[in-house]
Amino acid sequence: MFKTCIYCSRNLGSNETVENFPVGRRLAFDQEKGRLWVICESCRRWNLSPLDERWEAIEECERQFYDTPKSFSTDNIGLAHVREGTQLVRIGRPQRREFAAWRYGRQFWQRRVRSAMSAAVSVIVGIGGAVIGFQIVPILIGLRSSSVATRIRDEEGNRFPVSRDDVSKVDLIRDDSEEGWKLALTHHPAEQKFLFLRQVKGRRKKLELRGETAVHAAGRILPTVNEWGGNESQVRDAVQLIEHTRSVERLFEHVAPGPNTGRSRGVFEAPHTRLRKLDPNVRLALEMATHEDDERRALEGELALLEAAWREAEEIASIADRLLIPERVEELFRKLKREVSRNRA
């Protein structure tokens, strides 16, 4: 197993994440073609690993990639930050359904557990207050509804706090703009600290957002709307909605009801304009889509560079691998791939 870069002769480093291939801090792999590279941290060149050291390591990289919430994929390439600072670059079309099950299923389940525990504590405190003759429940409800749920920015970049009560009143409305929809919400001009909570301050104001600003604001608001998370079945249904519309903008456009009818004119049934009144599967789909869109925008520069480097490295890898494989074996591989493609179709 090599330990230095074949281009600059620098040490490639090591990792404790991939047990079958402990070389390098950034590994790139293509499961379909059976390629595994170590990306040099000094010169950024891709070092192709020997054939006899790849297969178990590639399978392990694939598992690690989908086992981390800190990952994102485009059509051709994905990037995951796993434990101990190791990075995995996955080549190939992402398996969205499996990816979503790994990434969101556990996250939404943990959110549901936290919400259930919080509700249980509130009930216990309320019963305790009633026993001693102190009506604490209305106070808890008031503090919770006026607490800061998140902070959003308007189209000028100004940042405002949004309370839990504001979140419960956010509307998704279809309009005649280029996007076809808008987000209508209320916010407060400032916030203040009260005991252990951040409370909104000042008179409530109305705000309408469109385009990228609305998508980003929805991404901040939806985790509070979806505070009870979802189960595996709901995650699968949400993924199907995302796959049907192909983009976050189209998903919002199809879900948004008409401004006066109160009924959806899109492909999904949405009897209310309020985000919290939408079908839970739709709400989960909107949250997943907005978060993936934000991550794509943040990482698209780095992913573009990785994709360009991969294309160059793939040309070299395809030549190098063919030097070690007889032509008759290559023909057998091509035949098997065609058979697999026909079976999938």
Tab-separated table of C-alpha atoms in Angstrom:
chain	number	residue	atom	x	y	z
A	1	MET	CA	0.000	0.000	0.000
A	2	PHE	CA	1.519	3.325	-1.099
A	3	LYS	CA	1.884	6.220	1.354
A	4	THR	CA	3.312	9.075	-0.761
A	5	CYS	CA	1.868	11.061	-3.671
A	6	ILE	CA	3.104	9.826	-7.063
A	7	TYR	CA	3.099	13.428	-8.334
A	8	CYS	CA	4.715	15.529	-5.573
A	9	SER	CA	6.166	12.752	-3.339
A	10	ARG	CA	4.551	14.294	-0.236
A	11	ASN	CA	3.123	12.078	2.492
A	12	LEU	CA	-0.567	11.339	1.863
A	13	GLY	CA	-1.370	11.100	5.566
A	14	SER	CA	-3.584	8.509	7.209
A	15	ASN	CA	-7.101	7.952	8.469
A	16	GLU	CA	-8.753	5.730	11.055
A	17	THR	CA	-12.155	5.860	9.363
A	18	VAL	CA	-11.736	3.369	6.505
A	19	GLU	CA	-10.329	0.282	8.164
A	20	ASN	CA	-9.483	-1.476	4.888
A	21	PHE	CA	-7.660	1.561	3.466
A	22	PRO	CA	-6.032	3.711	6.187
A	23	VAL	CA	-4.163	5.975	3.707
A	24	GLY	CA	-5.111	9.602	3.041
A	25	ARG	CA	-7.441	12.178	4.567
A	26	ARG	CA	-9.561	12.615	1.413
A	27	LEU	CA	-10.634	9.502	-0.500
A	28	ALA	CA	-12.544	9.439	-3.782
A	29	PHE	CA	-14.363	6.320	-4.948
A	30	ASP	CA	-16.520	5.098	-7.819
A	31	GLN	CA	-18.371	1.943	-6.817
A	32	GLU	CA	-19.772	1.241	-10.281
A	33	LYS	CA	-16.377	1.290	-12.008
A	34	GLY	CA	-14.383	-0.003	-9.039
A	35	ARG	CA	-12.063	2.996	-8.694
A	36	LEU	CA	-10.467	4.312	-5.508
A	37	TRP	CA	-8.226	7.370	-5.320
A	38	VAL	CA	-6.333	9.182	-2.579
A	39	ILE	CA	-6.426	12.956	-3.112
A	40	CYS	CA	-3.139	14.568	-2.086
A	41	GLU	CA	-3.656	17.464	0.325
A	42	SER	CA	-0.546	19.224	-0.989
A	43	CYS	CA	-0.917	19.155	-4.786
A	44	ARG	CA	-4.606	18.107	-4.994
A	45	ARG	CA	-3.780	15.366	-7.531
A	46	TRP	CA	-5.652	12.069	-7.512
A	47	ASN	CA	-3.596	8.927	-6.784
A	48	LEU	CA	-5.179	5.745	-8.125
A	49	SER	CA	-4.970	2.824	-5.691
A	50	PRO	CA	-3.818	-0.690	-6.733
A	51	LEU	CA	-6.562	-3.055	-7.892
A	52	ASP	CA	-6.045	-5.596	-5.121
A	53	GLU	CA	-6.585	-2.982	-2.387
A	54	ARG	CA	-9.835	-1.417	-3.575
A	55	TRP	CA	-12.899	-3.595	-3.301
A	56	GLU	CA	-13.523	-3.895	0.431
A	57	ALA	CA	-12.395	-0.292	0.916
A	58	ILE	CA	-14.883	0.953	-1.708
A	59	GLU	CA	-17.753	-0.867	-0.003
A	60	GLU	CA	-16.712	0.591	3.335
A	61	CYS	CA	-16.503	4.096	1.845
A	62	GLU	CA	-20.004	3.703	0.433
A	63	ARG	CA	-21.382	2.750	3.857
A	64	GLN	CA	-19.528	5.588	5.563
A	65	PHE	CA	-20.783	8.099	2.988
A	66	TYR	CA	-24.445	7.314	3.645
A	67	ASP	CA	-23.921	6.956	7.390
A	68	THR	CA	-23.052	10.600	7.924
A	69	PRO	CA	-25.481	13.561	8.010
A	70	LYS	CA	-22.729	15.890	6.754
A	71	SER	CA	-22.902	14.922	3.101
A	72	PHE	CA	-24.248	16.370	-0.136
A	73	SER	CA	-24.475	15.141	-3.719
A	74	THR	CA	-25.034	16.598	-7.176
A	75	ASP	CA	-25.798	14.565	-10.313
A	76	ASN	CA	-22.216	13.283	-10.682
A	77	ILE	CA	-20.309	13.781	-7.465
A	78	GLY	CA	-20.848	13.937	-3.712
A	79	LEU	CA	-18.853	15.110	-0.702
A	80	ALA	CA	-19.111	13.824	2.871
A	81	HIS	CA	-17.275	14.952	6.006
A	82	VAL	CA	-16.943	11.896	8.229
A	83	ARG	CA	-15.371	11.476	11.640
A	84	GLU	CA	-11.814	12.541	12.539
A	85	GLY	CA	-11.637	15.011	9.657
A	86	THR	CA	-11.704	12.434	6.854
A	87	GLN	CA	-13.508	13.413	3.640
A	88	LEU	CA	-15.120	11.045	1.151
A	89	VAL	CA	-15.792	11.993	-2.467
A	90	ARG	CA	-18.398	9.742	-4.063
A	91	ILE	CA	-18.496	9.472	-7.864
A	92	GLY	CA	-21.784	8.575	-9.533
A	93	ARG	CA	-25.465	9.385	-9.327
A	94	PRO	CA	-26.617	9.465	-5.700
A	95	GLN	CA	-29.124	6.913	-4.471
A	96	ARG	CA	-31.566	9.505	-3.180
A	97	ARG	CA	-33.970	7.185	-1.397
A	98	GLU	CA	-31.249	5.331	0.485
A	99	PHE	CA	-29.415	8.590	1.106
A	100	ALA	CA	-32.540	10.259	2.530
A	101	ALA	CA	-33.324	7.266	4.720
A	102	TRP	CA	-29.853	7.432	6.272
A	103	ARG	CA	-29.675	11.178	6.541
A	104	TYR	CA	-33.172	12.288	7.543
A	105	GLY	CA	-34.772	9.198	9.081
A	106	ARG	CA	-32.640	9.244	12.208
A	107	GLN	CA	-32.701	13.046	12.411
A	108	PHE	CA	-36.515	13.249	12.286
A	109	TRP	CA	-36.885	10.396	14.774
A	110	GLN	CA	-34.589	12.128	17.265
A	111	ARG	CA	-36.580	15.334	16.820
A	112	ARG	CA	-39.799	13.450	17.610
A	113	VAL	CA	-38.262	11.980	20.759
A	114	ARG	CA	-37.082	15.417	21.939
A	115	SER	CA	-40.533	16.925	21.336
A	116	ALA	CA	-42.221	14.113	23.226
A	117	MET	CA	-39.856	14.568	26.178
A	118	SER	CA	-40.431	18.327	26.181
A	119	ALA	CA	-44.211	17.839	26.149
A	120	ALA	CA	-43.965	15.326	28.993
A	121	VAL	CA	-41.933	17.749	31.108
A	122	SER	CA	-44.483	20.515	30.469
A	123	VAL	CA	-47.332	18.240	31.558
A	124	ILE	CA	-45.492	17.251	34.733
A	125	VAL	CA	-44.729	20.892	35.574
A	126	GLY	CA	-48.353	21.854	34.884
A	127	ILE	CA	-49.697	19.114	37.154
A	128	GLY	CA	-47.226	20.089	39.864
A	129	GLY	CA	-48.335	23.716	39.636
A	130	ALA	CA	-51.998	22.751	39.822
A	131	VAL	CA	-51.351	20.668	42.945
A	132	ILE	CA	-49.854	23.626	44.792
A	133	GLY	CA	-52.519	25.976	43.451
A	134	PHE	CA	-50.371	27.891	40.963
A	135	GLN	CA	-51.565	28.160	37.349
A	136	ILE	CA	-48.224	27.841	35.577
A	137	VAL	CA	-49.504	26.407	32.279
A	138	PRO	CA	-50.689	29.762	30.797
A	139	ILE	CA	-47.323	31.295	31.695
A	140	LEU	CA	-45.420	28.458	29.989
A	141	ILE	CA	-47.597	28.762	26.881
A	142	GLY	CA	-47.050	32.515	26.735
A	143	LEU	CA	-43.274	32.230	27.136
A	144	ARG	CA	-43.079	29.504	24.513
A	145	SER	CA	-45.203	31.317	21.914
A	146	SER	CA	-43.148	34.544	22.213
A	147	SER	CA	-39.749	32.832	22.274
A	148	VAL	CA	-37.436	33.212	19.271
A	149	ALA	CA	-37.820	30.194	16.995
A	150	THR	CA	-35.401	31.337	14.291
A	151	ARG	CA	-34.033	34.372	12.497
A	152	ILE	CA	-34.578	35.235	8.837
A	153	ARG	CA	-33.340	37.802	6.333
A	154	ASP	CA	-35.402	39.903	3.942
A	155	GLU	CA	-34.467	40.670	0.353
A	156	GLU	CA	-32.258	43.599	1.497
A	157	GLY	CA	-30.313	41.358	3.860
A	158	ASN	CA	-31.850	42.698	7.082
A	159	ARG	CA	-32.089	40.062	9.826
A	160	PHE	CA	-35.217	39.675	11.986
A	161	PRO	CA	-36.279	37.340	14.818
A	162	VAL	CA	-39.340	35.166	14.271
A	163	SER	CA	-41.279	33.804	17.252
A	164	ARG	CA	-42.968	30.420	17.540
A	165	ASP	CA	-46.310	32.194	17.262
A	166	ASP	CA	-45.120	33.836	14.020
A	167	VAL	CA	-44.015	30.462	12.659
A	168	SER	CA	-47.493	29.021	13.210
A	169	LYS	CA	-48.945	31.752	10.956
A	170	VAL	CA	-46.608	31.544	7.933
A	171	ASP	CA	-48.554	31.320	4.667
A	172	LEU	CA	-47.502	29.806	1.351
A	173	ILE	CA	-49.410	31.597	-1.437
A	174	ARG	CA	-49.520	31.252	-5.218
A	175	ASP	CA	-49.143	34.532	-7.118
A	176	ASP	CA	-48.412	35.876	-10.611
A	177	SER	CA	-44.697	36.479	-10.074
A	178	GLU	CA	-41.983	34.706	-12.037
A	179	GLU	CA	-41.550	32.148	-9.248
A	180	GLY	CA	-45.304	31.510	-9.039
A	181	TRP	CA	-45.428	31.623	-5.231
A	182	LYS	CA	-44.494	33.714	-2.220
A	183	LEU	CA	-44.052	33.344	1.519
A	184	ALA	CA	-46.143	35.629	3.749
A	185	LEU	CA	-45.118	35.889	7.394
A	186	THR	CA	-44.838	38.168	10.392
A	187	HIS	CA	-41.742	39.055	12.404
A	188	HIS	CA	-40.513	41.387	15.138
A	189	PRO	CA	-37.880	44.132	14.850
A	190	ALA	CA	-35.737	43.003	17.804
A	191	GLU	CA	-35.272	40.432	20.574
A	192	GLN	CA	-34.321	40.390	24.237
A	193	LYS	CA	-33.192	37.841	26.814
A	194	PHE	CA	-35.680	36.835	29.497
A	195	LEU	CA	-34.502	34.272	32.048
A	196	PHE	CA	-33.141	31.404	29.945
A	197	LEU	CA	-35.117	32.263	26.765
A	198	ARG	CA	-34.720	34.695	23.884
A	199	GLN	CA	-37.978	36.626	23.516
A	200	VAL	CA	-39.130	38.763	20.571
A	201	LYS	CA	-39.478	42.490	21.161
A	202	GLY	CA	-41.488	45.229	19.461
A	203	ARG	CA	-44.628	45.393	17.363
A	204	ARG	CA	-45.240	42.557	14.917
A	205	LYS	CA	-44.716	43.450	11.229
A	206	LYS	CA	-45.773	41.728	8.004
A	207	LEU	CA	-43.310	40.565	5.352
A	208	GLU	CA	-43.542	38.870	1.951
A	209	LEU	CA	-40.611	36.982	0.455
A	210	ARG	CA	-40.026	35.488	-3.000
A	211	GLY	CA	-37.390	33.509	-4.861
A	212	GLU	CA	-34.144	32.459	-3.193
A	213	THR	CA	-34.859	34.625	-0.143
A	214	ALA	CA	-38.156	32.816	0.434
A	215	VAL	CA	-36.540	29.387	-0.008
A	216	HIS	CA	-33.827	30.245	2.506
A	217	ALA	CA	-36.400	31.619	4.992
A	218	ALA	CA	-38.521	28.483	4.612
A	219	GLY	CA	-35.469	26.382	5.376
A	220	ARG	CA	-35.097	28.243	8.673
A	221	ILE	CA	-38.786	28.057	9.564
A	222	LEU	CA	-39.721	24.493	8.602
A	223	PRO	CA	-37.698	22.691	11.335
A	224	THR	CA	-39.883	24.426	13.912
A	225	VAL	CA	-43.056	23.651	11.950
A	226	ASN	CA	-41.911	20.023	11.702
A	227	GLU	CA	-40.890	19.821	15.351
A	228	TRP	CA	-42.449	16.359	15.674
A	229	GLY	CA	-40.279	15.006	12.871
A	230	GLY	CA	-41.457	11.956	10.937
A	231	ASN	CA	-41.142	8.200	10.594
A	232	GLU	CA	-39.468	6.150	7.867
A	233	SER	CA	-42.657	5.866	5.825
A	234	GLN	CA	-43.135	9.633	5.819
A	235	VAL	CA	-39.508	10.159	4.784
A	236	ARG	CA	-39.974	7.789	1.830
A	237	ASP	CA	-43.140	9.609	0.743
A	238	ALA	CA	-41.380	12.968	1.075
A	239	VAL	CA	-38.519	11.747	-1.118
A	240	GLN	CA	-41.009	10.698	-3.795
A	241	LEU	CA	-42.448	14.220	-3.810
A	242	ILE	CA	-38.985	15.709	-4.246
A	243	GLU	CA	-38.148	13.306	-7.062
A	244	HIS	CA	-41.437	14.130	-8.803
A	245	THR	CA	-40.762	17.878	-8.974
A	246	ARG	CA	-36.958	17.703	-9.493
A	247	SER	CA	-36.215	21.086	-7.854
A	248	VAL	CA	-37.073	22.994	-4.705
A	249	GLU	CA	-38.600	25.891	-6.681
A	250	ARG	CA	-40.989	23.596	-8.565
A	251	LEU	CA	-41.914	21.821	-5.351
A	252	PHE	CA	-42.981	25.095	-3.717
A	253	GLU	CA	-44.811	26.180	-6.856
A	254	HIS	CA	-46.830	22.955	-7.055
A	255	VAL	CA	-47.659	22.935	-3.364
A	256	ALA	CA	-48.709	26.607	-3.134
A	257	PRO	CA	-52.527	27.039	-3.175
A	258	GLY	CA	-54.340	29.877	-4.891
A	259	PRO	CA	-54.601	33.127	-2.870
A	260	ASN	CA	-58.436	33.111	-2.778
A	261	THR	CA	-59.557	29.545	-3.343
A	262	GLY	CA	-57.808	27.925	-0.395
A	263	ARG	CA	-57.348	24.846	-2.580
A	264	SER	CA	-54.224	23.642	-4.335
A	265	ARG	CA	-53.966	24.076	-8.092
A	266	GLY	CA	-50.765	22.024	-8.099
A	267	VAL	CA	-50.205	18.302	-8.252
A	268	PHE	CA	-50.305	17.891	-4.472
A	269	GLU	CA	-53.362	18.397	-2.322
A	270	ALA	CA	-52.928	21.380	0.013
A	271	PRO	CA	-56.247	22.444	1.584
A	272	HIS	CA	-54.677	25.289	3.594
A	273	THR	CA	-52.179	28.013	2.861
A	274	ARG	CA	-50.598	27.752	6.318
A	275	LEU	CA	-47.363	25.799	6.297
A	276	ARG	CA	-48.306	23.999	9.490
A	277	LYS	CA	-51.632	22.928	7.933
A	278	LEU	CA	-50.026	21.206	4.957
A	279	ASP	CA	-49.846	17.436	4.837
A	280	PRO	CA	-46.938	16.264	7.071
A	281	ASN	CA	-45.271	14.457	4.150
A	282	VAL	CA	-45.345	17.669	2.108
A	283	ARG	CA	-43.875	19.679	4.989
A	284	LEU	CA	-41.044	17.178	5.402
A	285	ALA	CA	-40.387	17.258	1.649
A	286	LEU	CA	-40.192	21.061	1.701
A	287	GLU	CA	-37.724	21.013	4.606
A	288	MET	CA	-35.510	18.375	2.991
A	289	ALA	CA	-35.538	20.181	-0.365
A	290	THR	CA	-34.693	23.606	1.100
A	291	HIS	CA	-31.785	22.236	3.138
A	292	GLU	CA	-30.341	20.368	0.166
A	293	ASP	CA	-30.677	23.518	-1.948
A	294	ASP	CA	-28.836	25.627	0.641
A	295	GLU	CA	-26.044	23.040	0.844
A	296	ARG	CA	-25.799	22.835	-2.922
A	297	ARG	CA	-25.314	26.589	-3.175
A	298	ALA	CA	-22.688	26.530	-0.430
A	299	LEU	CA	-20.738	23.617	-1.912
A	300	GLU	CA	-21.275	24.051	-5.657
A	301	GLY	CA	-17.908	25.778	-6.098
A	302	GLU	CA	-15.962	23.026	-4.328
A	303	LEU	CA	-17.969	20.283	-6.018
A	304	ALA	CA	-17.319	21.809	-9.446
A	305	LEU	CA	-13.568	21.730	-8.798
A	306	LEU	CA	-13.804	18.140	-7.563
A	307	GLU	CA	-15.773	17.105	-10.644
A	308	ALA	CA	-13.198	18.643	-12.987
A	309	ALA	CA	-10.379	16.871	-11.131
A	310	TRP	CA	-12.308	13.602	-11.203
A	311	ARG	CA	-12.797	13.696	-14.974
A	312	GLU	CA	-9.063	14.100	-15.488
A	313	ALA	CA	-8.249	11.349	-12.988
A	314	GLU	CA	-10.831	9.001	-14.539
A	315	GLU	CA	-9.142	9.226	-17.932
A	316	ILE	CA	-5.839	8.154	-16.394
A	317	ALA	CA	-7.506	5.466	-14.254
A	318	SER	CA	-9.320	3.890	-17.206
A	319	ILE	CA	-6.036	3.586	-19.112
A	320	ALA	CA	-4.124	2.257	-16.089
A	321	ASP	CA	-6.733	-0.372	-15.231
A	322	ARG	CA	-6.929	-1.621	-18.817
A	323	LEU	CA	-3.187	-2.245	-18.852
A	324	LEU	CA	-3.691	-4.948	-16.224
A	325	ILE	CA	-6.880	-6.548	-17.580
A	326	PRO	CA	-6.966	-8.717	-20.739
A	327	GLU	CA	-9.316	-7.648	-23.512
A	328	ARG	CA	-11.464	-10.766	-23.122
A	329	VAL	CA	-12.100	-9.887	-19.479
A	330	GLU	CA	-13.028	-6.314	-20.478
A	331	GLU	CA	-15.532	-7.718	-22.981
A	332	LEU	CA	-17.009	-9.918	-20.262
A	333	PHE	CA	-17.396	-6.894	-17.973
A	334	ARG	CA	-19.160	-4.936	-20.723
A	335	LYS	CA	-21.534	-7.839	-21.345
A	336	LEU	CA	-22.374	-8.140	-17.640
A	337	LYS	CA	-23.014	-4.393	-17.381
A	338	ARG	CA	-25.419	-4.534	-20.330
A	339	GLU	CA	-27.299	-7.404	-18.702
A	340	VAL	CA	-27.516	-5.525	-15.383
A	341	SER	CA	-28.803	-2.414	-17.186
A	342	ARG	CA	-31.507	-4.426	-18.959
A	343	ASN	CA	-32.595	-6.070	-15.701
A	344	ARG	CA	-32.873	-2.675	-13.971
A	345	ALA	CA	-34.935	-1.306	-16.848
